Amino acid sequence: MRIDIITVLPELLKSPFEHSIIKRAREKGHVDIYIHNLRDYTTNKHRSVDDYPFGGDAGMVMMIEPIDRAISALKSEREYDEVIYTSPDGIKYNQQEANKLATFENIIILCGHYKGIDQRIREHLITKEISIGDYVLTGGELAASILVDSVVRLIPGVISDETSALTDSFQDNLLAPPVYTRPAEYKGWRVPDVLLSGNFKEIEKWKEEQSFERTKSLRPDLLNEEE
Ligand code: ADE
């Protein structure tokens, strides 16, 4: 998979992809992540990417030209499955959406800033708008890094324990069961007996019950969602 991210803050996006699982996924060639500085696609002297809004509102708006030039340059090299814009008014991101993105070959993510982007970019260049939640960030970079992180770990081969990604919270609209490790008792706080029993059938049953009970008490909304 190839992911191209267009941003005015390339430095902000470096570190999230330089550690642990995502770093190894890049080294092993499971994913190529390219970060493009939007200012490299400007033609004006000051390399500015934003301008005042027509109609006189407060705040600045990202201009159409540098974004069009950046997206067109990428599209001239290869086909893209999706051109995503991270924005608080996009569809709300969830595990099902991550699963879908993980099946793609090439995606572009455009990180928004300031008051937003010229509406014509959304109408003509963007194919999907994604929000990571009902709150407003200072820019789309952190949202983009969340998309990339959640998608890359789903690419086959990225997580060595193959079943691990499939047993995540949310994969079946249920929260994951609790997990424990040694010691079996600490300050009198004991690991549930069933996990020490060696009875795998009972352990599986316990995990399923825990998943269901945790979901019912913490996220009952998930139980009503379509898979
Ligand atoms: N940019 C600003 N806020 C955002 C959000 N909640 N999701 C995605 N991109 C954003």
XYZ file of C-alpha atoms and ligand atoms in Angstrom:
237
model
C 0.000 0.000 0.000
C 1.104 3.546 -0.716
C -0.060 6.554 1.324
C 0.669 10.137 0.232
C -0.009 12.838 2.787
C -0.228 16.492 1.790
C 0.390 18.911 4.662
C 1.674 22.347 5.611
C 3.374 20.799 8.666
C 5.502 17.899 7.388
C 7.626 17.862 10.550
C 4.574 17.110 12.670
C 3.890 13.961 10.658
C 7.349 12.401 10.770
C 7.575 10.940 14.245
C 4.282 8.975 14.325
C 5.532 6.761 11.492
C 9.081 6.240 12.754
C 8.457 3.852 15.627
C 7.474 0.316 16.469
C 4.952 -1.480 14.248
C 4.564 1.284 11.639
C 8.333 1.674 11.328
C 8.764 -2.079 10.787
C 5.875 -2.152 8.285
C 7.684 0.518 6.244
C 11.045 -1.245 6.498
C 9.526 -4.543 5.369
C 7.833 -2.828 2.408
C 4.236 -3.410 3.532
C 3.548 0.306 3.222
C 5.197 3.343 1.651
C 4.339 6.631 3.340
C 5.252 9.869 1.578
C 4.813 13.256 3.209
C 4.515 16.225 0.848
C 4.937 19.833 1.881
C 2.070 21.783 0.331
C 4.305 24.858 0.113
C 6.418 23.054 -2.491
C 3.416 23.353 -4.829
C 2.944 27.112 -4.482
C 3.839 29.521 -7.282
C 3.757 32.773 -5.284
C 6.819 34.503 -3.853
C 5.886 33.960 -0.197
C 4.917 30.301 -0.676
C 1.583 31.083 0.929
C -1.127 28.431 0.870
C -4.037 30.394 2.321
C -5.968 33.595 1.652
C -8.841 35.649 3.041
C -12.325 34.203 2.511
C -14.681 35.769 0.005
C -17.643 37.242 1.855
C -15.482 38.615 4.651
C -15.596 35.942 7.390
C -12.903 35.616 10.040
C -10.011 33.190 9.470
C -8.056 32.066 6.440
C -8.990 29.534 3.772
C -6.607 27.102 2.054
C -6.292 28.028 -1.615
C -7.258 25.775 -4.457
C -4.164 26.085 -6.651
C -1.373 24.534 -4.532
C -3.674 21.688 -3.499
C -4.734 21.025 -7.081
C -1.099 21.079 -8.209
C -0.072 18.644 -5.444
C -2.915 16.201 -6.096
C -2.489 16.413 -9.884
C 1.246 15.712 -9.620
C 0.532 12.548 -7.636
C -2.320 11.456 -9.895
C -0.118 11.844 -12.972
C 2.140 9.105 -11.557
C -0.461 6.509 -10.524
C -4.140 5.888 -9.880
C -5.552 6.544 -6.423
C -8.410 4.662 -4.787
C -9.385 7.575 -2.594
C -8.423 11.227 -2.024
C -9.254 11.806 1.622
C -9.662 15.126 3.387
C -9.456 15.094 7.187
C -12.134 17.403 8.500
C -14.482 17.625 11.499
C -17.457 17.570 9.124
C -16.529 14.299 7.405
C -18.051 10.874 8.080
C -17.151 9.609 11.515
C -14.169 7.249 11.400
C -14.504 3.755 12.854
C -13.011 0.267 12.559
C -15.172 -0.673 9.563
C -13.853 2.349 7.686
C -10.271 1.418 8.663
C -10.853 -2.118 7.329
C -12.058 -0.680 4.036
C -9.102 1.698 3.653
C -6.676 -1.143 4.393
C -7.797 -2.931 1.208
C -6.669 -0.052 -1.031
C -3.481 0.193 -3.115
C -2.938 3.966 -3.107
C -4.539 6.739 -1.101
C -3.934 10.467 -0.705
C -4.686 12.240 2.564
C -4.997 16.012 2.523
C -4.642 17.641 5.937
C -6.868 20.658 6.442
C -5.899 23.840 8.306
C -7.135 27.295 9.219
C -10.819 27.885 8.545
C -10.929 25.057 6.002
C -10.277 24.533 2.305
C -11.869 26.214 -0.710
C -15.158 24.379 -1.265
C -14.259 23.670 -4.920
C -11.465 21.350 -3.743
C -14.042 19.332 -1.840
C -16.378 19.213 -4.805
C -13.864 18.365 -7.518
C -10.781 16.747 -5.983
C -11.732 15.045 -2.721
C -13.473 11.658 -2.839
C -13.972 11.139 0.896
C -14.055 13.387 3.981
C -13.247 11.753 7.301
C -13.627 13.056 10.858
C -11.955 11.253 13.739
C -14.555 12.511 16.206
C -16.878 15.304 17.226
C -14.249 17.793 18.354
C -12.087 20.274 16.489
C -8.310 19.940 16.165
C -5.958 22.751 15.131
C -5.237 20.892 11.902
C -5.756 17.583 10.116
C -2.266 16.159 10.744
C -3.061 14.334 13.968
C -6.222 12.974 12.362
C -4.168 11.783 9.351
C -1.676 10.035 11.625
C -4.540 8.247 13.366
C -5.942 7.087 10.013
C -2.545 5.820 8.872
C -1.763 4.065 12.145
C -5.113 2.288 12.273
C -4.918 1.234 8.607
C -1.287 0.103 8.427
C -1.644 -2.350 11.325
C -4.412 -4.100 9.352
C -2.279 -4.765 6.268
C -1.611 -8.531 6.106
C 1.825 -9.354 7.514
C 2.209 -6.145 9.538
C 1.190 -7.658 12.868
C 3.000 -10.943 13.342
C 0.252 -12.586 15.362
C -2.252 -12.784 12.524
C -5.276 -13.199 14.713
C -4.324 -10.192 16.780
C -5.820 -7.517 14.514
C -8.986 -9.557 14.126
C -9.548 -9.810 17.875
C -9.234 -6.048 18.411
C -11.934 -4.104 20.116
C -14.573 -3.056 17.547
C -13.778 -5.738 14.941
C -17.125 -7.360 15.704
C -18.689 -4.289 17.295
C -17.605 -5.580 20.713
C -14.965 -4.264 23.090
C -12.041 -6.598 23.725
C -12.027 -8.676 26.923
C -9.604 -7.682 29.725
C -6.071 -9.105 29.579
C -3.646 -10.023 32.378
C -0.031 -11.120 32.730
C 2.242 -12.325 35.516
C 2.197 -12.243 38.489
C -1.096 -14.058 39.048
C -1.462 -12.148 42.308
C -0.175 -8.678 43.180
C -0.971 -6.876 46.439
C -3.846 -9.350 46.810
C -5.290 -8.395 43.379
C -5.896 -11.702 41.665
C -6.164 -12.684 38.020
C -9.551 -14.406 37.386
C -9.221 -18.118 38.223
C -10.584 -19.250 34.873
C -7.555 -17.787 33.046
C -5.231 -19.932 35.158
C -7.340 -23.069 34.762
C -5.887 -24.291 31.454
C -9.428 -25.089 30.276
C -9.441 -23.384 26.887
C -13.113 -23.911 26.217
C -14.016 -22.217 29.491
C -11.483 -19.454 28.824
C -13.019 -18.713 25.394
C -16.498 -18.660 26.920
C -15.315 -16.280 29.658
C -13.720 -13.946 27.100
C -16.897 -13.800 25.046
C -18.985 -13.047 28.119
C -16.547 -10.354 29.247
C -16.590 -8.753 25.785
C -20.336 -8.652 25.755
C -20.690 -7.379 29.336
C -18.049 -4.663 28.869
C -19.717 -3.500 25.671
C -23.148 -3.497 27.290
C -21.983 -1.346 30.204
C -19.399 0.915 28.501
C -20.571 1.240 24.867
C -24.183 0.017 24.565
C -24.462 2.038 21.316
C -22.165 -0.518 19.608
C -24.615 -3.355 20.211
C -27.206 -1.598 18.046
C -24.839 -0.851 15.154
C -24.852 -2.723 11.846
C -21.612 -4.586 11.229
N -9.436 18.519 11.596
C -9.852 19.250 12.645
N -10.634 18.539 13.453
C -10.734 17.293 12.907
C -11.425 16.106 13.259
N -12.188 16.026 14.339
N -11.292 15.033 12.459
C -10.537 15.102 11.352
N -9.867 16.189 10.957
C -9.955 17.283 11.731
